[in-house]
Amino acid sequence: MRVLIGGGSGFVGRELSRLLRDKGHEVTLISRQPGPGKITWGELESHGLPPCEGAVNLAGENIMNPLRWWNESYKKDLFSSRIDTTKALAEAIAASPTPPHSWVLVSGVACYKPSLTGQYTEDSEWTPFDLLSKLVKEWEAAALLPETAAKTTRQVVIRPGAVLGRDGGAMKQMLLPFWLGLGGTLGSGRQPFPWIHVSDLAGIIAHSLEPLADTPPPSTQVFNGVAPALNTNYEFTKELGRLLRRPTIFPVPGFVINGLMGSERAVILTQGQKVVPQRTLEAGFQYKYPDLTSALKEIVGS
C-alpha cells in the first residue's frame, strides 16, 4: 500500500511512517521542503494527488510551541496551517482519477467541552464553544469530500488527546521540571487528562487506512484517539513522579499557566474531558499501552 502523509516529519508523523514501513508499505511525505520520498504542498496543488491507496493529514503548527507568544498572528497560523493543508488534500483526493480508498484526518478532543463529570464517546453531540473547538469544527469540515468522492474513499477522523512519547509531544516539555524535582499538578489536578501513547495513535491511524471489505460508509467515521484508561492530571503527575523517583510537590496554579500560555491555550492543561474510545475498541484495535503505568514506563525507560 502507498500512503501519502501531510505533516509526516513531525512527532506523530515519524512514528506513523516507521510503523507503515515496518508493515511493508510505501510512504511519501508532503512537506514544505522537497527531498527524496517527498512532494511539496505546491506540487500537490499543481500536479494533483500522486497514486496512493491511503492519505493522512497530520500537518499543523504546534499548539503548545513554548517559543511562540499567544497572539492573533499565532492563532491565525494555527487555523491556516491545519485548514489550508486539509482542504488542499481533500480537493486533490476529490479531483483524482484514481482516489485512495482511505482518507484520514487527525484533529483533537478539544471539540468536547471540558467537564469533571460528563463523558464523551464518538457519538456525543457537540457544538463549538471556544477558540479551539471552533478550530476543530472548521478543520474537520475542510476534510469532507463531495458525495461522489465519498462513494469510493473512506473518510476517517481521529481525535487524539495528549500524545505521549519519548521524542516529542507533551512529554518533551514535562520531563525536565520533573527530573529537577519541580513537577506538580496543573491547576486543581482534578481535571480529566485524556492521553494516548504515540505508538497507539500511529496504530489507530494505520488501522484506519486498511481497506474495508465492502464499500466505504457514506459519512465520516470518527475514532477517539485516547487510551481506554480514564485518568486525571493528578494521577498522571503522581505516576510520572513515582516512576522517575522524584517529588511532585509543586502545584502550578491556574493563573500562572494562563499568564504564561494565554487563557485560550491554557485550557488544554487546566481543563479536560473524559473521552472514551468506544468505536476504536469496537473496531477491534488492540492497544499496546492501555494504561498510564505501561505507557510511562516505556517513555521514561524504568
PDB file of C-alpha atoms in Angstrom:
ATOM      1  CA  MET A   1       0.000   0.000   0.000  1.00  0.00           C
ATOM      2  CA  ARG A   2       1.243   3.506  -0.853  1.00  0.00           C
ATOM      3  CA  VAL A   3       0.409   6.128   1.777  1.00  0.00           C
ATOM      4  CA  LEU A   4       0.681   9.902   1.432  1.00  0.00           C
ATOM      5  CA  ILE A   5       1.247  11.781   4.720  1.00  0.00           C
ATOM      6  CA  GLY A   6       0.873  15.541   5.186  1.00  0.00           C
ATOM      7  CA  GLY A   7       2.972  16.738   8.121  1.00  0.00           C
ATOM      8  CA  GLY A   8       4.847  13.450   8.191  1.00  0.00           C
ATOM      9  CA  SER A   9       8.087  14.865   9.587  1.00  0.00           C
ATOM     10  CA  GLY A  10       6.504  15.762  12.964  1.00  0.00           C
ATOM     11  CA  PHE A  11       6.356  13.695  16.157  1.00  0.00           C
ATOM     12  CA  VAL A  12       3.327  11.548  15.198  1.00  0.00           C
ATOM     13  CA  GLY A  13       4.294  11.501  11.507  1.00  0.00           C
ATOM     14  CA  ARG A  14       7.711   9.976  12.236  1.00  0.00           C
ATOM     15  CA  GLU A  15       6.127   7.220  14.341  1.00  0.00           C
ATOM     16  CA  LEU A  16       3.455   6.529  11.706  1.00  0.00           C
ATOM     17  CA  SER A  17       5.993   6.437   8.845  1.00  0.00           C
ATOM     18  CA  ARG A  18       8.129   3.976  10.807  1.00  0.00           C
ATOM     19  CA  LEU A  19       5.144   1.731  11.558  1.00  0.00           C
ATOM     20  CA  LEU A  20       3.858   1.736   7.962  1.00  0.00           C
ATOM     21  CA  ARG A  21       7.313   0.985   6.528  1.00  0.00           C
ATOM     22  CA  ASP A  22       7.729  -1.854   9.058  1.00  0.00           C
ATOM     23  CA  LYS A  23       4.458  -3.278   7.705  1.00  0.00           C
ATOM     24  CA  GLY A  24       5.900  -3.143   4.179  1.00  0.00           C
ATOM     25  CA  HIS A  25       4.015  -0.063   2.962  1.00  0.00           C
ATOM     26  CA  GLU A  26       5.495   2.736   0.863  1.00  0.00           C
ATOM     27  CA  VAL A  27       5.374   6.232   2.395  1.00  0.00           C
ATOM     28  CA  THR A  28       5.500   9.621   0.643  1.00  0.00           C
ATOM     29  CA  LEU A  29       5.566  12.775   2.749  1.00  0.00           C
ATOM     30  CA  ILE A  30       4.016  16.107   1.784  1.00  0.00           C
ATOM     31  CA  SER A  31       6.422  18.706   3.070  1.00  0.00           C
ATOM     32  CA  ARG A  32       7.336  22.366   2.767  1.00  0.00           C
ATOM     33  CA  GLN A  33      10.791  21.268   1.613  1.00  0.00           C
ATOM     34  CA  PRO A  34      11.430  19.000  -1.417  1.00  0.00           C
ATOM     35  CA  GLY A  35      13.558  15.879  -0.995  1.00  0.00           C
ATOM     36  CA  PRO A  36      13.708  12.105  -1.543  1.00  0.00           C
ATOM     37  CA  GLY A  37      10.407  10.385  -0.692  1.00  0.00           C
ATOM     38  CA  LYS A  38       8.676  13.780  -0.509  1.00  0.00           C
ATOM     39  CA  ILE A  39       6.465  16.063  -2.531  1.00  0.00           C
ATOM     40  CA  THR A  40       5.770  19.702  -1.644  1.00  0.00           C
ATOM     41  CA  TRP A  41       2.349  21.238  -0.956  1.00  0.00           C
ATOM     42  CA  GLY A  42       2.874  23.326  -4.106  1.00  0.00           C
ATOM     43  CA  GLU A  43       3.402  20.174  -6.176  1.00  0.00           C
ATOM     44  CA  LEU A  44       0.246  18.645  -4.701  1.00  0.00           C
ATOM     45  CA  GLU A  45      -1.767  21.676  -5.800  1.00  0.00           C
ATOM     46  CA  SER A  46      -0.209  21.955  -9.271  1.00  0.00           C
ATOM     47  CA  HIS A  47       0.212  18.263 -10.219  1.00  0.00           C
ATOM     48  CA  GLY A  48      -2.589  16.699  -8.182  1.00  0.00           C
ATOM     49  CA  LEU A  49      -2.539  13.634  -5.962  1.00  0.00           C
ATOM     50  CA  PRO A  50       0.224  11.100  -6.682  1.00  0.00           C
ATOM     51  CA  PRO A  51      -1.002   7.480  -6.949  1.00  0.00           C
ATOM     52  CA  CYS A  52      -1.721   6.231  -3.409  1.00  0.00           C
ATOM     53  CA  GLU A  53      -4.089   3.917  -1.558  1.00  0.00           C
ATOM     54  CA  GLY A  54      -4.211   5.975   1.628  1.00  0.00           C
ATOM     55  CA  ALA A  55      -3.823   9.646   2.604  1.00  0.00           C
ATOM     56  CA  VAL A  56      -3.337  11.132   6.082  1.00  0.00           C
ATOM     57  CA  ASN A  57      -3.095  14.734   7.269  1.00  0.00           C
ATOM     58  CA  LEU A  58      -1.065  15.482  10.401  1.00  0.00           C
ATOM     59  CA  ALA A  59       0.071  18.969   9.349  1.00  0.00           C
ATOM     60  CA  GLY A  60      -0.369  21.941  11.645  1.00  0.00           C
ATOM     61  CA  GLU A  61       1.565  24.488  13.693  1.00  0.00           C
ATOM     62  CA  ASN A  62       2.369  23.086  17.165  1.00  0.00           C
ATOM     63  CA  ILE A  63      -0.298  24.459  19.505  1.00  0.00           C
ATOM     64  CA  MET A  64       1.974  24.037  22.545  1.00  0.00           C
ATOM     65  CA  ASN A  65       5.004  25.728  20.958  1.00  0.00           C
ATOM     66  CA  PRO A  66       6.695  27.297  24.024  1.00  0.00           C
ATOM     67  CA  LEU A  67       8.612  29.721  21.800  1.00  0.00           C
ATOM     68  CA  ARG A  68       5.508  31.419  20.427  1.00  0.00           C
ATOM     69  CA  TRP A  69       3.538  34.042  22.306  1.00  0.00           C
ATOM     70  CA  TRP A  70      -0.247  33.580  22.228  1.00  0.00           C
ATOM     71  CA  ASN A  71      -1.375  36.387  19.895  1.00  0.00           C
ATOM     72  CA  GLU A  72      -3.538  36.957  16.810  1.00  0.00           C
ATOM     73  CA  SER A  73      -0.794  36.020  14.343  1.00  0.00           C
ATOM     74  CA  TYR A  74      -0.134  32.698  16.133  1.00  0.00           C
ATOM     75  CA  LYS A  75      -3.878  31.908  16.252  1.00  0.00           C
ATOM     76  CA  LYS A  76      -4.113  32.646  12.529  1.00  0.00           C
ATOM     77  CA  ASP A  77      -1.237  30.238  11.877  1.00  0.00           C
ATOM     78  CA  LEU A  78      -2.919  27.522  13.989  1.00  0.00           C
ATOM     79  CA  PHE A  79      -6.041  27.756  11.816  1.00  0.00           C
ATOM     80  CA  SER A  80      -4.440  28.225   8.390  1.00  0.00           C
ATOM     81  CA  SER A  81      -1.754  25.534   8.845  1.00  0.00           C
ATOM     82  CA  ARG A  82      -4.460  22.949   9.587  1.00  0.00           C
ATOM     83  CA  ILE A  83      -7.374  24.067   7.432  1.00  0.00           C
ATOM     84  CA  ASP A  84      -5.453  25.004   4.269  1.00  0.00           C
ATOM     85  CA  THR A  85      -3.478  21.744   4.169  1.00  0.00           C
ATOM     86  CA  THR A  86      -6.592  19.654   4.907  1.00  0.00           C
ATOM     87  CA  LYS A  87      -8.552  21.455   2.182  1.00  0.00           C
ATOM     88  CA  ALA A  88      -5.686  21.012  -0.305  1.00  0.00           C
ATOM     89  CA  LEU A  89      -5.587  17.256   0.340  1.00  0.00           C
ATOM     90  CA  ALA A  90      -9.376  16.836   0.247  1.00  0.00           C
ATOM     91  CA  GLU A  91      -9.572  18.737  -3.064  1.00  0.00           C
ATOM     92  CA  ALA A  92      -6.727  16.678  -4.568  1.00  0.00           C
ATOM     93  CA  ILE A  93      -8.475  13.441  -3.499  1.00  0.00           C
ATOM     94  CA  ALA A  94     -11.810  14.600  -4.961  1.00  0.00           C
ATOM     95  CA  ALA A  95     -10.136  15.516  -8.274  1.00  0.00           C
ATOM     96  CA  SER A  96      -8.045  12.344  -8.573  1.00  0.00           C
ATOM     97  CA  PRO A  97      -8.935   9.830 -11.317  1.00  0.00           C
ATOM     98  CA  THR A  98      -7.594   7.082  -9.009  1.00  0.00           C
ATOM     99  CA  PRO A  99      -8.509   8.255  -5.484  1.00  0.00           C
ATOM    100  CA  PRO A 100      -7.208   6.477  -2.360  1.00  0.00           C
ATOM    101  CA  HIS A 101      -9.529   4.045  -0.576  1.00  0.00           C
ATOM    102  CA  SER A 102      -8.894   5.797   2.787  1.00  0.00           C
ATOM    103  CA  TRP A 103      -8.526   9.460   3.825  1.00  0.00           C
ATOM    104  CA  VAL A 104      -7.644  10.093   7.487  1.00  0.00           C
ATOM    105  CA  LEU A 105      -7.616  13.429   9.310  1.00  0.00           C
ATOM    106  CA  VAL A 106      -6.104  13.628  12.803  1.00  0.00           C
ATOM    107  CA  SER A 107      -7.790  16.501  14.705  1.00  0.00           C
ATOM    108  CA  GLY A 108      -8.269  16.615  18.513  1.00  0.00           C
ATOM    109  CA  VAL A 109     -10.514  16.196  21.568  1.00  0.00           C
ATOM    110  CA  ALA A 110     -10.833  19.984  22.024  1.00  0.00           C
ATOM    111  CA  CYS A 111     -14.278  19.720  20.397  1.00  0.00           C
ATOM    112  CA  TYR A 112     -15.644  18.196  23.645  1.00  0.00           C
ATOM    113  CA  LYS A 113     -16.500  20.707  26.375  1.00  0.00           C
ATOM    114  CA  PRO A 114     -14.319  20.308  29.497  1.00  0.00           C
ATOM    115  CA  SER A 115     -16.221  18.724  32.384  1.00  0.00           C
ATOM    116  CA  LEU A 116     -15.372  16.935  35.622  1.00  0.00           C
ATOM    117  CA  THR A 117     -18.417  14.685  35.282  1.00  0.00           C
ATOM    118  CA  GLY A 118     -19.511  14.391  31.625  1.00  0.00           C
ATOM    119  CA  GLN A 119     -18.202  11.542  29.488  1.00  0.00           C
ATOM    120  CA  TYR A 120     -17.802  11.649  25.705  1.00  0.00           C
ATOM    121  CA  THR A 121     -17.868   8.910  23.077  1.00  0.00           C
ATOM    122  CA  GLU A 122     -17.604   9.350  19.310  1.00  0.00           C
ATOM    123  CA  ASP A 123     -21.420   9.637  19.193  1.00  0.00           C
ATOM    124  CA  SER A 124     -21.568  12.606  21.586  1.00  0.00           C
ATOM    125  CA  GLU A 125     -23.165  15.710  20.098  1.00  0.00           C
ATOM    126  CA  TRP A 126     -21.092  18.877  20.322  1.00  0.00           C
ATOM    127  CA  THR A 127     -21.144  22.486  19.174  1.00  0.00           C
ATOM    128  CA  PRO A 128     -18.198  24.914  19.207  1.00  0.00           C
ATOM    129  CA  PHE A 129     -17.913  26.824  22.496  1.00  0.00           C
ATOM    130  CA  ASP A 130     -14.399  28.362  22.396  1.00  0.00           C
ATOM    131  CA  LEU A 131     -11.498  29.048  20.041  1.00  0.00           C
ATOM    132  CA  LEU A 132     -10.077  25.504  19.981  1.00  0.00           C
ATOM    133  CA  SER A 133     -13.456  23.807  19.461  1.00  0.00           C
ATOM    134  CA  LYS A 134     -14.114  26.248  16.578  1.00  0.00           C
ATOM    135  CA  LEU A 135     -10.764  25.201  15.145  1.00  0.00           C
ATOM    136  CA  VAL A 136     -11.730  21.504  15.274  1.00  0.00           C
ATOM    137  CA  LYS A 137     -15.104  22.268  13.634  1.00  0.00           C
ATOM    138  CA  GLU A 138     -13.551  24.141  10.695  1.00  0.00           C
ATOM    139  CA  TRP A 139     -10.686  21.661  10.399  1.00  0.00           C
ATOM    140  CA  GLU A 140     -12.957  18.602  10.206  1.00  0.00           C
ATOM    141  CA  ALA A 141     -15.303  20.436   7.811  1.00  0.00           C
ATOM    142  CA  ALA A 142     -12.338  21.125   5.489  1.00  0.00           C
ATOM    143  CA  ALA A 143     -11.704  17.372   5.209  1.00  0.00           C
ATOM    144  CA  LEU A 144     -15.177  16.488   3.928  1.00  0.00           C
ATOM    145  CA  LEU A 145     -15.240  15.018   0.439  1.00  0.00           C
ATOM    146  CA  PRO A 146     -18.060  15.711  -2.023  1.00  0.00           C
ATOM    147  CA  GLU A 147     -20.703  12.974  -2.166  1.00  0.00           C
ATOM    148  CA  THR A 148     -19.359  11.426  -5.383  1.00  0.00           C
ATOM    149  CA  ALA A 149     -15.804  11.073  -3.963  1.00  0.00           C
ATOM    150  CA  ALA A 150     -17.154   9.713  -0.637  1.00  0.00           C
ATOM    151  CA  LYS A 151     -18.545   6.697  -2.535  1.00  0.00           C
ATOM    152  CA  THR A 152     -15.038   5.445  -3.290  1.00  0.00           C
ATOM    153  CA  THR A 153     -12.935   6.901  -0.450  1.00  0.00           C
ATOM    154  CA  ARG A 154     -13.486   6.058   3.220  1.00  0.00           C
ATOM    155  CA  GLN A 155     -13.369   9.217   5.360  1.00  0.00           C
ATOM    156  CA  VAL A 156     -11.973   8.883   8.884  1.00  0.00           C
ATOM    157  CA  VAL A 157     -11.403  11.469  11.637  1.00  0.00           C
ATOM    158  CA  ILE A 158      -9.264  10.539  14.643  1.00  0.00           C
ATOM    159  CA  ARG A 159      -9.431  12.822  17.702  1.00  0.00           C
ATOM    160  CA  PRO A 160      -6.384  12.269  19.928  1.00  0.00           C
ATOM    161  CA  GLY A 161      -5.827  13.507  23.463  1.00  0.00           C
ATOM    162  CA  ALA A 162      -2.333  14.472  24.732  1.00  0.00           C
ATOM    163  CA  VAL A 163       0.126  12.358  22.729  1.00  0.00           C
ATOM    164  CA  LEU A 164       2.820  10.837  24.950  1.00  0.00           C
ATOM    165  CA  GLY A 165       6.145   9.520  23.686  1.00  0.00           C
ATOM    166  CA  ARG A 166       9.883   9.724  24.193  1.00  0.00           C
ATOM    167  CA  ASP A 167      10.952  12.080  21.436  1.00  0.00           C
ATOM    168  CA  GLY A 168       8.305  14.774  21.244  1.00  0.00           C
ATOM    169  CA  GLY A 169       4.791  15.834  22.115  1.00  0.00           C
ATOM    170  CA  ALA A 170       3.664  16.756  25.609  1.00  0.00           C
ATOM    171  CA  MET A 171       6.397  14.771  27.401  1.00  0.00           C
ATOM    172  CA  LYS A 172       9.279  16.679  25.861  1.00  0.00           C
ATOM    173  CA  GLN A 173       8.496  19.805  27.880  1.00  0.00           C
ATOM    174  CA  MET A 174       7.346  17.967  31.005  1.00  0.00           C
ATOM    175  CA  LEU A 175      10.320  15.752  31.730  1.00  0.00           C
ATOM    176  CA  LEU A 176      12.889  18.411  32.634  1.00  0.00           C
ATOM    177  CA  PRO A 177      10.912  20.017  35.521  1.00  0.00           C
ATOM    178  CA  PHE A 178      10.074  16.508  36.806  1.00  0.00           C
ATOM    179  CA  TRP A 179      13.740  15.435  36.718  1.00  0.00           C
ATOM    180  CA  LEU A 180      14.609  18.582  38.637  1.00  0.00           C
ATOM    181  CA  GLY A 181      12.023  17.683  41.280  1.00  0.00           C
ATOM    182  CA  LEU A 182       9.824  20.612  40.231  1.00  0.00           C
ATOM    183  CA  GLY A 183       6.962  18.584  38.776  1.00  0.00           C
ATOM    184  CA  GLY A 184       3.487  19.107  40.130  1.00  0.00           C
ATOM    185  CA  THR A 185      -0.198  19.069  39.330  1.00  0.00           C
ATOM    186  CA  LEU A 186      -1.555  21.722  36.973  1.00  0.00           C
ATOM    187  CA  GLY A 187      -4.388  23.846  38.313  1.00  0.00           C
ATOM    188  CA  SER A 188      -6.707  21.793  40.546  1.00  0.00           C
ATOM    189  CA  GLY A 189      -5.320  18.462  39.289  1.00  0.00           C
ATOM    190  CA  ARG A 190      -8.873  17.076  39.312  1.00  0.00           C
ATOM    191  CA  GLN A 191      -9.371  17.770  35.602  1.00  0.00           C
ATOM    192  CA  PRO A 192      -9.553  14.701  33.335  1.00  0.00           C
ATOM    193  CA  PHE A 193      -6.393  14.058  31.307  1.00  0.00           C
ATOM    194  CA  PRO A 194      -7.216  12.264  28.037  1.00  0.00           C
ATOM    195  CA  TRP A 195      -3.951  10.821  26.668  1.00  0.00           C
ATOM    196  CA  ILE A 196      -2.559   8.260  24.225  1.00  0.00           C
ATOM    197  CA  HIS A 197       0.871   6.729  23.636  1.00  0.00           C
ATOM    198  CA  VAL A 198       2.272   7.800  20.258  1.00  0.00           C
ATOM    199  CA  SER A 199       2.663   4.128  19.190  1.00  0.00           C
ATOM    200  CA  ASP A 200      -1.038   3.526  19.762  1.00  0.00           C
ATOM    201  CA  LEU A 201      -2.051   6.678  17.884  1.00  0.00           C
ATOM    202  CA  ALA A 202       0.082   5.562  14.927  1.00  0.00           C
ATOM    203  CA  GLY A 203      -1.552   2.123  15.249  1.00  0.00           C
ATOM    204  CA  ILE A 204      -5.092   3.575  15.138  1.00  0.00           C
ATOM    205  CA  ILE A 205      -4.185   5.613  12.028  1.00  0.00           C
ATOM    206  CA  ALA A 206      -2.677   2.544  10.319  1.00  0.00           C
ATOM    207  CA  HIS A 207      -5.761   0.510  11.312  1.00  0.00           C
ATOM    208  CA  SER A 208      -7.986   3.203   9.722  1.00  0.00           C
ATOM    209  CA  LEU A 209      -6.019   3.056   6.471  1.00  0.00           C
ATOM    210  CA  GLU A 210      -6.793  -0.619   5.910  1.00  0.00           C
ATOM    211  CA  PRO A 211      -9.304  -1.109   3.077  1.00  0.00           C
ATOM    212  CA  LEU A 212     -12.822  -2.110   4.084  1.00  0.00           C
ATOM    213  CA  ALA A 213     -14.225  -5.364   2.734  1.00  0.00           C
ATOM    214  CA  ASP A 214     -17.316  -3.608   1.361  1.00  0.00           C
ATOM    215  CA  THR A 215     -17.896  -0.075   0.040  1.00  0.00           C
ATOM    216  CA  PRO A 216     -16.879   2.863   2.259  1.00  0.00           C
ATOM    217  CA  PRO A 217     -19.553   4.180   4.648  1.00  0.00           C
ATOM    218  CA  PRO A 218     -21.294   7.308   3.296  1.00  0.00           C
ATOM    219  CA  SER A 219     -20.428   9.511   6.270  1.00  0.00           C
ATOM    220  CA  THR A 220     -17.190  10.205   8.103  1.00  0.00           C
ATOM    221  CA  GLN A 221     -16.161   7.610  10.691  1.00  0.00           C
ATOM    222  CA  VAL A 222     -14.895   9.164  13.930  1.00  0.00           C
ATOM    223  CA  PHE A 223     -12.498   7.430  16.336  1.00  0.00           C
ATOM    224  CA  ASN A 224     -11.423   8.900  19.678  1.00  0.00           C
ATOM    225  CA  GLY A 225      -7.647   8.533  19.751  1.00  0.00           C
ATOM    226  CA  VAL A 226      -7.288   8.140  23.501  1.00  0.00           C
ATOM    227  CA  ALA A 227      -6.269   5.307  25.814  1.00  0.00           C
ATOM    228  CA  PRO A 228      -9.159   3.392  27.428  1.00  0.00           C
ATOM    229  CA  ALA A 229      -7.893   4.404  30.905  1.00  0.00           C
ATOM    230  CA  LEU A 230      -9.599   7.496  32.327  1.00  0.00           C
ATOM    231  CA  ASN A 231      -7.059   9.499  34.326  1.00  0.00           C
ATOM    232  CA  THR A 232      -6.875  12.893  35.985  1.00  0.00           C
ATOM    233  CA  ASN A 233      -3.975  15.321  35.834  1.00  0.00           C
ATOM    234  CA  TYR A 234      -3.232  14.438  39.493  1.00  0.00           C
ATOM    235  CA  GLU A 235      -2.958  10.702  38.688  1.00  0.00           C
ATOM    236  CA  PHE A 236      -0.707  11.397  35.719  1.00  0.00           C
ATOM    237  CA  THR A 237       1.546  13.681  37.795  1.00  0.00           C
ATOM    238  CA  LYS A 238       1.859  11.225  40.698  1.00  0.00           C
ATOM    239  CA  GLU A 239       2.576   8.238  38.424  1.00  0.00           C
ATOM    240  CA  LEU A 240       5.246  10.097  36.437  1.00  0.00           C
ATOM    241  CA  GLY A 241       6.864  11.298  39.686  1.00  0.00           C
ATOM    242  CA  ARG A 242       6.789   7.753  41.102  1.00  0.00           C
ATOM    243  CA  LEU A 243       8.465   6.233  38.024  1.00  0.00           C
ATOM    244  CA  LEU A 244      11.114   8.978  37.928  1.00  0.00           C
ATOM    245  CA  ARG A 245      11.530   8.721  41.730  1.00  0.00           C
ATOM    246  CA  ARG A 246      11.073  12.467  42.005  1.00  0.00           C
ATOM    247  CA  PRO A 247       8.835  14.517  44.317  1.00  0.00           C
ATOM    248  CA  THR A 248       5.724  16.155  42.849  1.00  0.00           C
ATOM    249  CA  ILE A 249       5.069  18.796  45.467  1.00  0.00           C
ATOM    250  CA  PHE A 250       4.971  21.983  43.399  1.00  0.00           C
ATOM    251  CA  PRO A 251       1.462  22.509  42.013  1.00  0.00           C
ATOM    252  CA  VAL A 252       1.262  25.148  39.283  1.00  0.00           C
ATOM    253  CA  PRO A 253      -1.725  27.451  39.904  1.00  0.00           C
ATOM    254  CA  GLY A 254      -4.120  28.028  37.027  1.00  0.00           C
ATOM    255  CA  PHE A 255      -3.451  31.789  36.898  1.00  0.00           C
ATOM    256  CA  VAL A 256       0.283  31.142  36.330  1.00  0.00           C
ATOM    257  CA  ILE A 257      -0.463  28.806  33.385  1.00  0.00           C
ATOM    258  CA  ASN A 258      -2.936  31.351  31.967  1.00  0.00           C
ATOM    259  CA  GLY A 259      -0.300  34.074  32.242  1.00  0.00           C
ATOM    260  CA  LEU A 260       2.421  32.016  30.579  1.00  0.00           C
ATOM    261  CA  MET A 261       0.364  30.495  27.788  1.00  0.00           C
ATOM    262  CA  GLY A 262      -2.676  32.700  27.265  1.00  0.00           C
ATOM    263  CA  SER A 263      -6.011  31.586  28.736  1.00  0.00           C
ATOM    264  CA  GLU A 264      -7.425  30.265  25.425  1.00  0.00           C
ATOM    265  CA  ARG A 265      -4.497  27.864  25.081  1.00  0.00           C
ATOM    266  CA  ALA A 266      -4.043  27.120  28.798  1.00  0.00           C
ATOM    267  CA  VAL A 267      -7.411  25.293  28.901  1.00  0.00           C
ATOM    268  CA  ILE A 268      -5.610  22.317  27.298  1.00  0.00           C
ATOM    269  CA  LEU A 269      -3.678  21.925  30.568  1.00  0.00           C
ATOM    270  CA  THR A 270      -6.014  23.353  33.210  1.00  0.00           C
ATOM    271  CA  GLN A 271      -9.242  21.720  31.995  1.00  0.00           C
ATOM    272  CA  GLY A 272     -10.009  18.367  30.448  1.00  0.00           C
ATOM    273  CA  GLN A 273     -12.603  15.933  29.180  1.00  0.00           C
ATOM    274  CA  LYS A 274     -13.403  12.298  29.961  1.00  0.00           C
ATOM    275  CA  VAL A 275     -13.118  10.818  26.485  1.00  0.00           C
ATOM    276  CA  VAL A 276     -13.906   7.153  25.830  1.00  0.00           C
ATOM    277  CA  PRO A 277     -12.551   5.352  22.721  1.00  0.00           C
ATOM    278  CA  GLN A 278     -15.769   3.384  22.242  1.00  0.00           C
ATOM    279  CA  ARG A 279     -15.635   2.999  18.455  1.00  0.00           C
ATOM    280  CA  THR A 280     -11.878   2.487  18.476  1.00  0.00           C
ATOM    281  CA  LEU A 281     -12.361  -0.552  20.744  1.00  0.00           C
ATOM    282  CA  GLU A 282     -15.392  -1.771  18.771  1.00  0.00           C
ATOM    283  CA  ALA A 283     -13.298  -1.641  15.583  1.00  0.00           C
ATOM    284  CA  GLY A 284     -11.034  -4.251  17.179  1.00  0.00           C
ATOM    285  CA  PHE A 285      -7.997  -2.051  17.795  1.00  0.00           C
ATOM    286  CA  GLN A 286      -5.581  -3.615  20.318  1.00  0.00           C
ATOM    287  CA  TYR A 287      -3.752  -1.074  22.489  1.00  0.00           C
ATOM    288  CA  LYS A 288      -0.089  -1.681  23.291  1.00  0.00           C
ATOM    289  CA  TYR A 289      -0.286   0.838  26.174  1.00  0.00           C
ATOM    290  CA  PRO A 290      -3.859   0.853  27.533  1.00  0.00           C
ATOM    291  CA  ASP A 291      -2.881   2.194  30.992  1.00  0.00           C
ATOM    292  CA  LEU A 292      -0.723   5.012  32.306  1.00  0.00           C
ATOM    293  CA  THR A 293       1.881   2.836  34.039  1.00  0.00           C
ATOM    294  CA  SER A 294       2.767   0.809  30.940  1.00  0.00           C
ATOM    295  CA  ALA A 295       2.842   3.948  28.744  1.00  0.00           C
ATOM    296  CA  LEU A 296       5.047   5.976  31.114  1.00  0.00           C
ATOM    297  CA  LYS A 297       7.369   3.026  31.801  1.00  0.00           C
ATOM    298  CA  GLU A 298       8.082   2.759  28.074  1.00  0.00           C
ATOM    299  CA  ILE A 299       8.706   6.520  27.827  1.00  0.00           C
ATOM    300  CA  VAL A 300      10.958   7.027  30.863  1.00  0.00           C
ATOM    301  CA  GLY A 301      12.620   3.640  30.447  1.00  0.00           C
ATOM    302  CA  SER A 302      12.072   2.443  34.020  1.00  0.00           C
TER     303      SER A 302
END
